[in-house]
mmCIF file of C-alpha atoms in Angstrom:
data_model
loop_
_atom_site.group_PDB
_atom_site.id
_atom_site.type_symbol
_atom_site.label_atom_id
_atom_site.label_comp_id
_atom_site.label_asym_id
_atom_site.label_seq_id
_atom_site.Cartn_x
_atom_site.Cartn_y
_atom_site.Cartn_z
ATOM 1 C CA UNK A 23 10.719 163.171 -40.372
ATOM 2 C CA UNK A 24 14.305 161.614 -39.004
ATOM 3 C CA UNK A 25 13.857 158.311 -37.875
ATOM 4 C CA UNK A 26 13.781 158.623 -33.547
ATOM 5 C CA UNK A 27 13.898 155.194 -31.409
ATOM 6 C CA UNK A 28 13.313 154.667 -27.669
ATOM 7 C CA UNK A 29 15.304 152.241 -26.057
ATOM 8 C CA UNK A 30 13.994 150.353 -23.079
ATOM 9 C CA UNK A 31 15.504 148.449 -20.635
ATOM 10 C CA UNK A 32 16.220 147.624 -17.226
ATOM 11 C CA UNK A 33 19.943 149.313 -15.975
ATOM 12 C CA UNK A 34 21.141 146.232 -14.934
ATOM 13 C CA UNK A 35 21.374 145.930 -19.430
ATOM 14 C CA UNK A 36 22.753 149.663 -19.423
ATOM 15 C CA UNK A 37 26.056 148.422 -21.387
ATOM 16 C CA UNK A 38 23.977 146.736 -23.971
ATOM 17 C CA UNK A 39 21.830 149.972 -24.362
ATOM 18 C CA UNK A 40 24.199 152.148 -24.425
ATOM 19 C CA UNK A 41 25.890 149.685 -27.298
ATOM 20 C CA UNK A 42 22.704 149.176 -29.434
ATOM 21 C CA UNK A 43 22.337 153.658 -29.063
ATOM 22 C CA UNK A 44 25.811 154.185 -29.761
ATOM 23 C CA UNK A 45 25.234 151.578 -33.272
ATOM 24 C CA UNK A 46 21.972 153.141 -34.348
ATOM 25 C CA UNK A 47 23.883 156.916 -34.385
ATOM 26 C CA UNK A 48 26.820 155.298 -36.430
ATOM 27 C CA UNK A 49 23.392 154.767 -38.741
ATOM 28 C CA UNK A 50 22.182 157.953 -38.970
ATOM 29 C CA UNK A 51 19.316 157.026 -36.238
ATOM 30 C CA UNK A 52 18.736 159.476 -33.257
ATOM 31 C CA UNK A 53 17.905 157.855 -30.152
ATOM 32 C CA UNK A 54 16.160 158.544 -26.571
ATOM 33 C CA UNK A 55 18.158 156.682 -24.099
ATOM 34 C CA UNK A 56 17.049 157.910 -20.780
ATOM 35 C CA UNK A 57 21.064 158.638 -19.331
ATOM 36 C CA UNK A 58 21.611 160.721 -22.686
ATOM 37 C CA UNK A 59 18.138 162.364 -22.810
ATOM 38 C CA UNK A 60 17.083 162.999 -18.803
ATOM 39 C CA UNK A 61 19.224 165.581 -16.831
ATOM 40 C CA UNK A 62 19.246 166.483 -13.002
ATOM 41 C CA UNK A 63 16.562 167.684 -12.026
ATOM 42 C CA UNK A 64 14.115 167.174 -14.932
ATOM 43 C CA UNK A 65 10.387 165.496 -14.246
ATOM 44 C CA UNK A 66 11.252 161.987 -15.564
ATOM 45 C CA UNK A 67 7.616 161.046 -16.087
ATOM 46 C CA UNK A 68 7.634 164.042 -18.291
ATOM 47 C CA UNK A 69 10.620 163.506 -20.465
ATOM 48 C CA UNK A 70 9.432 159.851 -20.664
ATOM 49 C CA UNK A 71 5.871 160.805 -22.567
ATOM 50 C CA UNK A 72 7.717 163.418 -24.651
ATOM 51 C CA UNK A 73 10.746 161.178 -25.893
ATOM 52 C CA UNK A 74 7.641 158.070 -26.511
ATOM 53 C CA UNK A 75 5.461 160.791 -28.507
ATOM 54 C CA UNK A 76 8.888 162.312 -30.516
ATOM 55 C CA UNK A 77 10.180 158.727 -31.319
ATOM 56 C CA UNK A 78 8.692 156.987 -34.315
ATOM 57 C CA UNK A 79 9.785 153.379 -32.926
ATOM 58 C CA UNK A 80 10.712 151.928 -29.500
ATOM 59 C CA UNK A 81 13.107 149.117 -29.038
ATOM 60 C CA UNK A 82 12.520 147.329 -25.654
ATOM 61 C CA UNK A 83 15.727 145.049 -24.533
ATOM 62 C CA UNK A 84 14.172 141.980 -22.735
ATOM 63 C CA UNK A 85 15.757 140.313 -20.302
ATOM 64 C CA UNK A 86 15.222 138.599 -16.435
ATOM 65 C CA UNK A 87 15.922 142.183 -14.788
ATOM 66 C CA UNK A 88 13.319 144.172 -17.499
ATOM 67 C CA UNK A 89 10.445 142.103 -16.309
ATOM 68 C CA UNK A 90 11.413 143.472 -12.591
ATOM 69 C CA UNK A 91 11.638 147.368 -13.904
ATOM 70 C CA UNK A 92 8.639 149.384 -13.304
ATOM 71 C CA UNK A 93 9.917 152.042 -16.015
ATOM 72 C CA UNK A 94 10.471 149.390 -18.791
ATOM 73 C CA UNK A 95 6.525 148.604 -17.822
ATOM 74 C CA UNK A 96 5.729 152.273 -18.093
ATOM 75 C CA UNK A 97 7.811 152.602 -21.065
ATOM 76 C CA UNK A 98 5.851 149.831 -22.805
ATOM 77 C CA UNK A 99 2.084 150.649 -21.426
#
């Protein structure tokens, strides 16, 4: 199985998500990042618990505005 990794974070650290996603694919190493992998109109709940059960790792970005996000707590729970 290809190596999958969820990034979490808070969008006020979208550029350094976006950075550490765009680093990991230079890699070889597929990533959910919710901008890339959610489209209008999808259940985000849904797409949430299916990119956590596809991905074999999760990388959660910490920072003052994560602790604030209710999806980055989702994410993690």
């Amino acid at each position: 199985m290809a190596t999958k990794v969820f990034i979490s974070y808070s969008h006020f650290d979208a550029e350094i998500a976006r950075s550490l996603a765009e680093q990991l694919r230079e890699m070889g190493i597929d990533c959910f990042l919710d901008e890339k992998s959610i489209d209008w109109g999808d259940v985000v709940t849904e797409k949430v618990k299916d990119g956590l059960k596809t991905c074999s790792a999760l990388i959660v970005i910490l920072s003052p505005g994560c602790l604030k996000s209710q999806w980055v707590s989702f994410e993690v729970g």
